[in-house]
CSV table of C-alpha atoms and ligand atoms in Angstrom, one decimal:
chain,number,residue,atom,x,y,z
A,1,MET,CA,0.2,-0.1,0.3
A,2,ALA,CA,1.4,3.9,-0.7
A,3,THR,CA,2.4,5.7,2.0
A,4,VAL,CA,-0.3,8.1,2.8
A,5,PRO,CA,1.1,11.4,4.4
A,6,ASP,CA,0.2,13.2,7.3
A,7,SER,CA,-2.5,16.2,6.7
A,8,LEU,CA,-2.8,19.0,8.8
A,9,VAL,CA,-6.5,18.9,8.5
A,10,GLY,CA,-8.3,16.3,11.2
A,11,LYS,CA,-5.8,17.8,13.8
A,12,THR,CA,-7.1,19.3,16.8
A,13,ARG,CA,-5.9,23.0,17.7
A,14,LEU,CA,-4.2,21.3,20.9
A,15,GLU,CA,-2.6,18.5,18.3
A,16,LEU,CA,-1.3,21.0,15.9
A,17,LYS,CA,0.1,23.2,18.7
A,18,GLU,CA,1.7,19.7,19.8
A,19,VAL,CA,3.6,19.9,15.8
A,20,LEU,CA,4.9,23.3,16.5
A,21,GLU,CA,5.8,22.6,19.9
A,22,ASN,CA,9.5,23.8,19.1
A,23,ARG,CA,7.8,27.8,18.5
A,24,SER,CA,7.3,30.0,21.3
A,25,ASP,CA,3.8,31.2,19.3
A,26,ALA,CA,2.4,28.2,18.9
A,27,GLY,CA,-0.3,28.9,20.2
A,28,LEU,CA,-1.3,31.8,17.8
A,29,ARG,CA,0.1,30.0,14.9
A,30,SER,CA,-1.9,26.8,15.6
A,31,LYS,CA,-5.3,29.0,16.0
A,32,GLN,CA,-3.9,30.7,12.5
A,33,LEU,CA,-3.6,27.0,11.2
A,34,CYS,CA,-7.3,26.3,12.3
A,35,TRP,CA,-8.6,29.3,10.9
A,36,HIS,CA,-7.5,28.3,7.5
A,37,LEU,CA,-7.9,24.8,6.9
A,38,TYR,CA,-11.3,24.6,8.4
A,39,ARG,CA,-13.3,27.9,8.4
A,40,ARG,CA,-11.6,29.1,5.0
A,41,ALA,CA,-10.9,25.4,3.7
A,42,GLU,CA,-8.0,26.3,2.0
A,43,ASP,CA,-6.5,23.9,0.9
A,44,GLN,CA,-2.7,25.3,0.6
A,45,LEU,CA,-0.5,26.1,3.0
A,46,GLU,CA,1.2,28.3,0.3
A,47,LYS,CA,-1.9,30.7,0.4
A,48,MET,CA,-2.0,31.0,4.3
A,49,GLY,CA,-0.4,34.1,3.9
A,50,ASP,CA,-0.4,35.6,7.5
A,51,LEU,CA,1.7,32.6,8.5
A,52,PRO,CA,5.5,33.0,8.4
A,53,GLN,CA,7.3,31.5,4.6
A,54,ALA,CA,9.6,29.7,6.5
A,55,LEU,CA,7.1,27.8,8.7
A,56,ARG,CA,4.6,27.1,6.0
A,57,GLU,CA,7.9,25.4,4.0
A,58,GLU,CA,8.7,23.8,7.0
A,59,LEU,CA,5.2,22.3,7.6
A,60,ALA,CA,5.5,20.9,3.8
A,61,THR,CA,8.0,18.8,4.4
A,62,ARG,CA,6.3,16.9,7.2
A,63,PHE,CA,2.3,17.3,6.0
A,64,VAL,CA,-0.2,18.1,3.2
A,65,ALA,CA,-2.9,20.9,4.2
A,66,GLN,CA,-5.7,18.1,3.9
A,67,PRO,CA,-5.7,14.1,2.8
A,68,LEU,CA,-8.4,13.8,-0.1
A,69,THR,CA,-7.7,14.0,-3.8
A,70,THR,CA,-10.5,13.6,-6.0
A,71,ALA,CA,-11.1,11.0,-8.0
A,72,THR,CA,-14.8,11.8,-9.7
A,73,HIS,CA,-16.7,14.3,-9.8
A,74,ARG,CA,-20.5,14.8,-11.0
A,75,LYS,CA,-23.0,17.3,-10.8
A,76,SER,CA,-26.8,16.8,-11.1
A,77,THR,CA,-29.5,18.5,-13.0
A,78,ASP,CA,-30.9,20.0,-10.1
A,79,GLY,CA,-27.8,21.2,-8.4
A,80,VAL,CA,-26.5,18.1,-6.0
A,81,GLU,CA,-23.2,17.5,-6.6
A,82,LYS,CA,-21.1,14.4,-5.9
A,83,LEU,CA,-17.5,13.5,-5.5
A,84,LEU,CA,-15.9,10.5,-4.5
A,85,VAL,CA,-12.7,11.0,-3.4
A,86,HIS,CA,-9.6,9.4,-2.3
A,87,ASN,CA,-6.6,10.0,0.4
A,88,GLY,CA,-3.6,8.1,-1.9
A,89,ASP,CA,-4.3,4.4,-0.9
A,90,GLY,CA,-6.5,3.3,-4.0
A,91,GLN,CA,-9.7,2.9,-1.5
A,92,VAL,CA,-12.5,5.9,-2.5
A,93,TYR,CA,-15.7,6.5,-0.9
A,94,GLU,CA,-18.0,9.9,-1.6
A,95,CYS,CA,-20.0,12.8,-0.7
A,96,VAL,CA,-22.6,15.4,-1.8
A,97,LEU,CA,-23.1,18.4,-1.6
A,98,LEU,CA,-26.9,19.0,-1.1
A,99,PRO,CA,-27.9,22.7,-2.3
A,100,TYR,CA,-31.7,23.8,-0.6
A,101,ALA,CA,-33.1,27.2,-0.7
A,102,ASP,CA,-32.4,27.9,2.6
A,103,ARG,CA,-29.8,25.9,3.5
A,104,VAL,CA,-26.7,23.6,2.0
A,105,SER,CA,-26.1,20.9,3.5
A,106,CYS,CA,-24.3,17.3,2.8
A,107,CYS,CA,-24.3,13.8,2.9
A,108,ILE,CA,-20.4,12.3,4.1
A,109,SER,CA,-19.0,8.9,4.4
A,110,SER,CA,-17.7,7.1,7.7
A,111,GLN,CA,-15.7,3.8,6.3
A,112,VAL,CA,-15.2,3.0,3.0
A,113,GLY,CA,-18.1,0.3,2.6
A,114,CYS,CA,-19.1,-0.9,5.7
A,115,PRO,CA,-19.5,-4.3,6.8
A,116,MET,CA,-23.5,-4.6,8.8
A,117,GLY,CA,-24.6,-6.1,5.3
A,118,CYS,CA,-28.3,-5.0,5.0
A,119,THR,CA,-29.7,-6.3,2.2
A,120,PHE,CA,-31.0,-3.1,0.2
A,121,CYS,CA,-28.0,-1.4,0.6
A,122,ALA,CA,-25.1,-0.8,-2.1
A,123,THR,CA,-22.7,0.1,-0.2
A,124,GLY,CA,-23.6,-2.7,2.4
A,125,LEU,CA,-23.3,-5.0,-0.4
A,126,GLY,CA,-20.2,-4.2,-1.7
A,127,GLY,CA,-18.5,-5.1,1.2
A,128,PHE,CA,-16.1,-3.8,3.8
A,129,ASP,CA,-12.0,-2.2,3.6
A,130,ARG,CA,-11.8,0.7,6.5
A,131,ASN,CA,-12.8,3.2,9.0
A,132,LEU,CA,-11.9,6.6,7.5
A,133,THR,CA,-9.8,8.6,10.1
A,134,ALA,CA,-11.3,12.1,11.3
A,135,GLY,CA,-8.9,14.2,9.2
A,136,GLU,CA,-11.0,12.3,5.8
A,137,ILE,CA,-14.1,12.7,7.5
A,138,VAL,CA,-14.0,16.2,7.9
A,139,GLY,CA,-11.9,16.4,4.9
A,140,GLN,CA,-15.0,15.8,2.9
A,141,TYR,CA,-17.1,18.7,4.1
A,142,LEU,CA,-14.1,21.1,3.5
A,143,MET,CA,-13.6,19.3,-0.1
A,144,LEU,CA,-17.7,20.1,-0.9
A,145,GLN,CA,-17.3,23.6,0.5
A,146,ARG,CA,-14.6,24.7,-1.7
A,147,LEU,CA,-17.3,23.8,-4.7
A,148,THR,CA,-19.0,26.2,-3.1
A,149,GLU,CA,-20.1,30.0,-2.3
A,150,ARG,CA,-22.2,29.3,0.1
A,151,ARG,CA,-21.6,28.2,3.9
A,152,ILE,CA,-22.2,24.2,4.5
A,153,SER,CA,-24.1,24.9,7.2
A,154,HIS,CA,-25.4,21.0,8.0
A,155,VAL,CA,-23.5,17.6,7.7
A,156,VAL,CA,-25.1,14.4,7.3
A,157,PHE,CA,-23.4,10.8,8.1
A,158,MET,CA,-25.6,9.4,5.9
A,159,GLY,CA,-22.9,8.3,3.2
A,160,MET,CA,-20.7,5.5,2.9
A,161,GLY,CA,-20.4,3.3,6.3
A,162,GLU,CA,-21.5,2.6,10.0
A,163,PRO,CA,-20.7,5.7,11.8
A,164,LEU,CA,-20.7,4.2,15.5
A,165,LEU,CA,-18.8,1.0,14.2
A,166,ASN,CA,-16.2,4.3,13.9
A,167,LEU,CA,-17.0,6.3,17.0
A,168,ASP,CA,-13.7,7.9,17.8
A,169,ASN,CA,-12.7,9.1,14.2
A,170,VAL,CA,-16.7,9.7,14.2
A,171,VAL,CA,-17.1,12.0,17.8
A,172,LYS,CA,-13.7,13.3,17.0
A,173,ALA,CA,-14.8,14.8,13.2
A,174,LEU,CA,-17.7,16.1,15.2
A,175,HIS,CA,-15.8,18.3,18.0
A,176,LEU,CA,-14.0,19.6,15.2
A,177,PHE,CA,-17.1,20.3,12.9
A,178,LYS,CA,-18.4,22.1,16.0
A,179,ASP,CA,-14.8,23.5,17.2
A,180,GLU,CA,-13.6,24.7,14.4
A,181,VAL,CA,-15.6,24.7,11.2
A,182,GLY,CA,-18.2,26.6,13.4
A,183,LEU,CA,-20.5,24.5,13.3
A,184,SER,CA,-24.3,23.8,15.1
A,185,MET,CA,-23.7,20.7,16.4
A,186,ARG,CA,-27.3,20.1,16.5
A,187,HIS,CA,-26.8,21.0,12.6
A,188,LEU,CA,-24.9,17.2,13.2
A,189,THR,CA,-26.4,14.2,12.2
A,190,VAL,CA,-25.4,10.6,12.8
A,191,SER,CA,-27.5,7.6,11.3
A,192,THR,CA,-27.0,4.7,12.8
A,193,VAL,CA,-28.3,0.7,12.0
A,194,GLY,CA,-28.5,0.1,15.6
A,195,LEU,CA,-25.3,-0.8,18.1
A,196,VAL,CA,-27.3,-0.9,21.2
A,197,PRO,CA,-23.8,-0.5,23.3
A,198,GLN,CA,-22.7,2.8,20.9
A,199,ILE,CA,-25.5,4.5,21.1
A,200,LYS,CA,-25.1,3.8,25.0
A,201,LYS,CA,-21.4,5.2,24.9
A,202,LEU,CA,-22.4,8.1,22.3
A,203,ALA,CA,-25.3,8.7,25.3
A,204,GLU,CA,-23.1,9.0,27.7
A,205,MET,CA,-21.1,12.0,26.1
A,206,LYS,CA,-24.2,13.4,25.8
A,207,LEU,CA,-23.5,15.4,22.1
A,208,PRO,CA,-26.2,17.7,21.3
A,209,ILE,CA,-26.4,16.8,18.2
A,210,HIS,CA,-28.8,14.6,16.2
A,211,LEU,CA,-28.9,11.0,16.3
A,212,ALA,CA,-31.2,8.9,13.9
A,213,LEU,CA,-31.6,5.7,13.9
A,214,SER,CA,-32.2,3.3,10.6
A,215,LEU,CA,-35.4,1.5,11.4
A,216,HIS,CA,-37.0,0.6,8.3
A,217,SER,CA,-39.5,-2.2,9.9
A,218,PRO,CA,-41.6,-2.6,13.6
A,219,LEU,CA,-41.4,-6.1,13.2
A,220,ASP,CA,-38.3,-8.4,13.4
A,221,ALA,CA,-39.4,-11.3,11.6
A,222,VAL,CA,-39.2,-8.7,8.6
A,223,ARG,CA,-36.3,-6.5,10.1
A,224,ASP,CA,-34.5,-9.9,10.6
A,225,ARG,CA,-34.6,-9.6,6.7
A,226,LEU,CA,-33.8,-6.9,6.2
A,227,MET,CA,-30.7,-5.7,8.3
A,228,PRO,CA,-28.3,-8.6,10.2
A,229,VAL,CA,-27.6,-5.9,12.9
A,230,ASN,CA,-31.4,-6.5,14.3
A,231,HIS,CA,-30.6,-10.5,15.1
A,232,ARG,CA,-27.9,-9.2,17.9
A,233,TRP,CA,-30.1,-6.5,19.2
A,234,PRO,CA,-34.3,-6.5,17.7
A,235,VAL,CA,-36.5,-3.5,17.3
A,236,ALA,CA,-37.8,-3.9,21.2
A,237,GLU,CA,-34.3,-3.5,22.2
A,238,VAL,CA,-33.3,-0.8,19.8
A,239,VAL,CA,-36.0,1.2,19.9
A,240,GLN,CA,-35.7,1.3,24.1
A,241,THR,CA,-32.2,2.2,23.5
A,242,MET,CA,-33.6,5.1,21.6
A,243,ARG,CA,-35.8,6.5,24.1
A,244,ASP,CA,-33.1,6.0,27.1
A,245,TYR,CA,-30.8,8.0,24.6
A,246,GLN,CA,-33.6,11.0,24.2
A,247,GLN,CA,-34.1,10.8,27.8
A,248,ALA,CA,-30.1,10.7,28.7
A,249,THR,CA,-28.9,13.5,26.2
A,250,GLY,CA,-32.1,15.7,26.1
A,251,ARG,CA,-32.0,15.8,22.0
A,252,LYS,CA,-35.0,14.4,20.4
A,253,VAL,CA,-33.9,11.6,18.0
A,254,THR,CA,-35.7,10.5,14.6
A,255,PHE,CA,-36.2,7.5,13.2
A,256,GLU,CA,-35.2,6.6,9.0
A,257,TYR,CA,-38.1,3.9,7.8
A,258,LEU,CA,-37.1,2.8,4.7
A,259,LEU,CA,-40.4,2.2,2.3
A,260,ILE,CA,-39.6,-1.2,0.0
A,261,LYS,CA,-43.3,-2.5,-2.0
A,262,ASP,CA,-44.4,-5.3,0.1
A,263,VAL,CA,-42.2,-5.6,1.6
A,264,THR,CA,-42.1,-2.6,4.2
A,265,ASP,CA,-44.8,-0.4,2.9
A,266,THR,CA,-47.7,-2.8,4.4
A,267,PRO,CA,-50.4,-0.5,6.5
A,268,ASP,CA,-49.7,-3.8,9.3
A,269,GLN,CA,-46.6,-2.4,10.0
A,270,ALA,CA,-47.4,1.3,9.4
A,271,GLU,CA,-50.1,0.6,12.3
A,272,ALA,CA,-47.6,-1.0,14.2
A,273,LEU,CA,-45.0,1.6,13.8
A,274,ALA,CA,-47.1,4.3,15.0
A,275,ARG,CA,-47.5,2.1,18.6
A,276,LEU,CA,-44.0,1.7,18.8
A,277,MET,CA,-43.3,5.8,18.4
A,278,LYS,CA,-45.3,6.1,21.2
A,279,GLY,CA,-44.4,8.6,23.7
A,280,PHE,CA,-41.0,10.1,21.1
A,281,PRO,CA,-42.3,13.5,20.6
A,282,ASN,CA,-40.5,12.8,17.0
A,283,VAL,CA,-40.6,12.6,13.2
A,284,VAL,CA,-40.1,9.6,11.0
A,285,ASN,CA,-38.6,10.1,7.7
A,286,LEU,CA,-39.9,8.1,5.4
A,287,ILE,CA,-37.6,6.9,2.3
A,288,PRO,CA,-39.0,5.1,-0.7
A,289,PHE,CA,-36.6,2.9,-1.6
A,290,ASN,CA,-33.9,4.4,-3.7
A,291,TRP,CA,-33.1,1.3,-6.6
A,292,VAL,CA,-30.7,-1.8,-6.3
A,293,ASP,CA,-30.2,-4.2,-7.4
A,294,THR,CA,-30.2,-6.3,-4.7
A,295,ASP,CA,-30.8,-10.5,-5.3
A,296,GLN,CA,-33.5,-9.8,-3.6
A,297,GLY,CA,-36.2,-8.2,-5.9
A,298,PHE,CA,-36.9,-5.3,-4.1
A,299,ALA,CA,-39.1,-2.6,-5.9
A,300,ARG,CA,-39.9,1.3,-5.3
A,301,PRO,CA,-43.5,1.3,-4.1
A,302,THR,CA,-46.1,3.2,-5.6
A,303,ARG,CA,-46.8,7.1,-4.8
A,304,GLU,CA,-50.0,5.6,-3.3
A,305,ALA,CA,-48.5,2.8,-0.9
A,306,VAL,CA,-46.3,5.8,0.5
A,307,ARG,CA,-49.7,8.1,1.0
A,308,LYS,CA,-51.7,5.6,2.4
A,309,PHE,CA,-48.7,4.5,4.8
A,310,ARG,CA,-48.3,8.5,5.7
A,311,GLY,CA,-51.8,8.8,6.4
A,312,ILE,CA,-51.9,6.5,8.6
A,313,LEU,CA,-49.1,7.0,11.0
A,314,GLU,CA,-50.4,10.7,10.9
A,315,GLY,CA,-53.9,9.6,11.8
A,316,ARG,CA,-52.2,8.1,14.7
A,317,GLY,CA,-50.4,12.1,15.6
A,318,ILE,CA,-46.9,11.0,14.2
A,319,ASN,CA,-45.2,13.7,12.8
A,320,VAL,CA,-44.0,12.5,9.4
A,321,THR,CA,-41.9,13.9,7.1
A,322,GLU,CA,-40.8,12.6,3.3
A,323,ARG,CA,-37.3,12.3,2.0
A,324,THR,CA,-36.8,14.6,-0.7
A,325,GLU,CA,-34.9,12.6,-3.6
A,326,ARG,CA,-32.4,14.3,-5.7
A,327,GLY,CA,-29.4,13.4,-7.4
A,328,HIS,CA,-31.0,10.8,-9.2
A,329,ASP,CA,-28.9,11.2,-12.3
A,330,ILE,CA,-25.7,10.7,-10.5
A,331,ALA,CA,-26.8,8.3,-8.5
A,332,ALA,CA,-26.0,10.2,-5.3
A,333,ALA,CA,-28.8,8.9,-2.7
A,334,CYS,CA,-28.5,7.2,-0.1
A,335,GLY,CA,-28.1,3.6,-0.2
A,336,GLN,CA,-26.4,4.7,-3.5
A,337,LEU,CA,-23.4,6.1,-2.3
A,338,ALA,CA,-21.1,2.6,-3.4
A,339,GLY,CA,-18.1,4.3,-5.0
A,340,GLN,CA,-18.9,3.4,-8.7
A,341,HIS,CA,-15.1,3.5,-10.1
A,342,ALA,CA,-13.5,1.7,-12.2
A,343,GLY,CA,-15.6,-1.3,-10.9
A,344,ARG,CA,-14.2,-1.5,-7.7
A,345,PHE,CA,-16.3,-4.3,-6.8
A,346,ALA,CA,-18.6,-5.9,-9.4
A,347,LYS,CA,-21.9,-5.5,-7.8
A,348,ARG,CA,-21.0,-1.9,-7.5
A,349,ALA,CA,-20.3,-1.5,-11.2
A,350,ALA,CA,-23.5,-2.8,-11.4
A,351,LEU,CA,-25.9,0.0,-10.3
A,352,GLY,CA,-27.7,1.1,-12.8
A,353,PRO,CA,-30.0,4.8,-12.9
A,354,VAL,CA,-32.4,5.0,-10.8
A,355,PRO,CA,-36.1,4.6,-11.9
A,356,VAL,CA,-38.9,7.8,-11.6
A,357,LEU,CA,-41.4,6.4,-8.4
A,358,PRO,CA,-44.2,5.0,-10.3
A,359,SER,CA,-47.8,6.4,-10.0
B,1,SAH,N1,-25.2,3.2,7.9
B,1,SAH,C1,-25.7,4.6,8.4
B,1,SAH,C2,-25.5,5.7,8.2
B,1,SAH,C3,-25.9,5.6,6.9
B,1,SAH,S1,-26.7,4.3,5.1
B,1,SAH,C4,-27.5,3.7,8.7
B,1,SAH,O1,-27.6,2.9,8.0
B,1,SAH,O2,-28.4,4.2,9.4
B,1,SAH,C5,-28.4,6.4,5.5
B,1,SAH,C6,-29.1,6.0,5.1
B,1,SAH,O3,-29.7,5.5,3.3
B,1,SAH,C7,-29.7,4.8,6.1
B,1,SAH,O4,-31.4,5.1,6.7
B,1,SAH,C8,-29.9,4.0,4.9
B,1,SAH,O5,-31.0,2.9,5.5
B,1,SAH,C9,-30.8,4.3,3.9
B,1,SAH,N2,-30.7,3.5,2.7
B,1,SAH,C10,-29.2,2.3,2.4
B,1,SAH,N3,-29.9,1.8,0.9
B,1,SAH,C11,-31.1,2.6,0.8
B,1,SAH,C12,-31.6,2.6,-0.5
B,1,SAH,N4,-31.3,1.5,-1.4
B,1,SAH,N5,-33.0,3.0,-0.6
B,1,SAH,C13,-32.7,4.0,0.4
B,1,SAH,N6,-31.9,4.7,1.2
B,1,SAH,C14,-31.3,3.5,1.8
B,2,SF4,FE1,-24.0,0.3,6.3
B,2,SF4,FE2,-26.0,1.2,6.6
B,2,SF4,FE3,-25.8,0.6,4.7
B,2,SF4,FE4,-27.0,-0.7,5.9
B,2,SF4,S1,-27.3,0.9,5.6
B,2,SF4,S2,-24.8,-1.8,4.9
B,2,SF4,S3,-25.5,0.1,7.6
B,2,SF4,S4,-24.5,2.0,5.6
């Protein structure tokens, strides 16, 4: 494997200060470095004009400013942009820029691939390579920030990987987003497949982030089939853990619900979901299945089924949102961030364009 140069992005202010330990002005210089790297998303040391040239040159012999290189950059007709990035070791992962009228958000990866093996997910189907470092996680945000004049204010960990399997690096990245990039932790969303011990660990940290659980079915028999993790921590246990998380942190959690035709979109599951959500002042976010060639024949729900499912939940007083789907023409949707690069995995190369929602 190629040796990957150490990068400044990913280091906390204290760590940068340690890098500069032999200088009397280490405090000031680490502050300036953080400003350039994280606030200005500057990726070239020579453009950090208020740092002494000798220092910039010395740093350049030991570090790169940021770790990532773009392999592919695709723009959707609806303004969504997707980057396929790597850090020189040949392992690629994806991040997406999501501009809205009132804000700019981004979706980033926490791992290269994912070991959780969910049967509906392109990332899961492709296998797992490794965890991303904090620098590679924050680096995705910075790469995307350089694409737009507008400020990216929201980050969702809904790209490749299971964030809670890479908890230390993800938590370090969350702190960097808050302390150095200057984002509100309330605008940082971590989505998890439902790893109970890790959710408990996160609860102890009491970070004011937004936690979302990918629930996808209220029934163990169905969730077992979709998500192998359910065999270990079934529905009742993971939902109780989310309840405890909410109590411990004072932050409302939300639930992602994937609608797969005739698998999860049935009225009986809407009823069971409504019962399960009792006492949560939360939101269920409905996600129509983005077509992936899964071998299971999963299909997108009809509009009518989505409407009916939503109606049942709302009729029971549940707050419901529907994920607006964007970036279809560049395969930027959830579950499709699979590193479609040079046929990295056979399955990944086979992913086709997404059909429009049938009426
Ligand atoms: N591993 C984490 C976060 C990354 S996946 C998790 O599973 O929550 C981000 C979201 O995309 C999850 O809610 C996941 O269930 C969803 N997803 C995966 N494959 C999908 C697909 N084919 N269509 C729609 N959503 C999908
Ligand atoms: Fe991993 Fe999330 Fe995909 Fe499941 S849905 S395989 S946890 S990325």
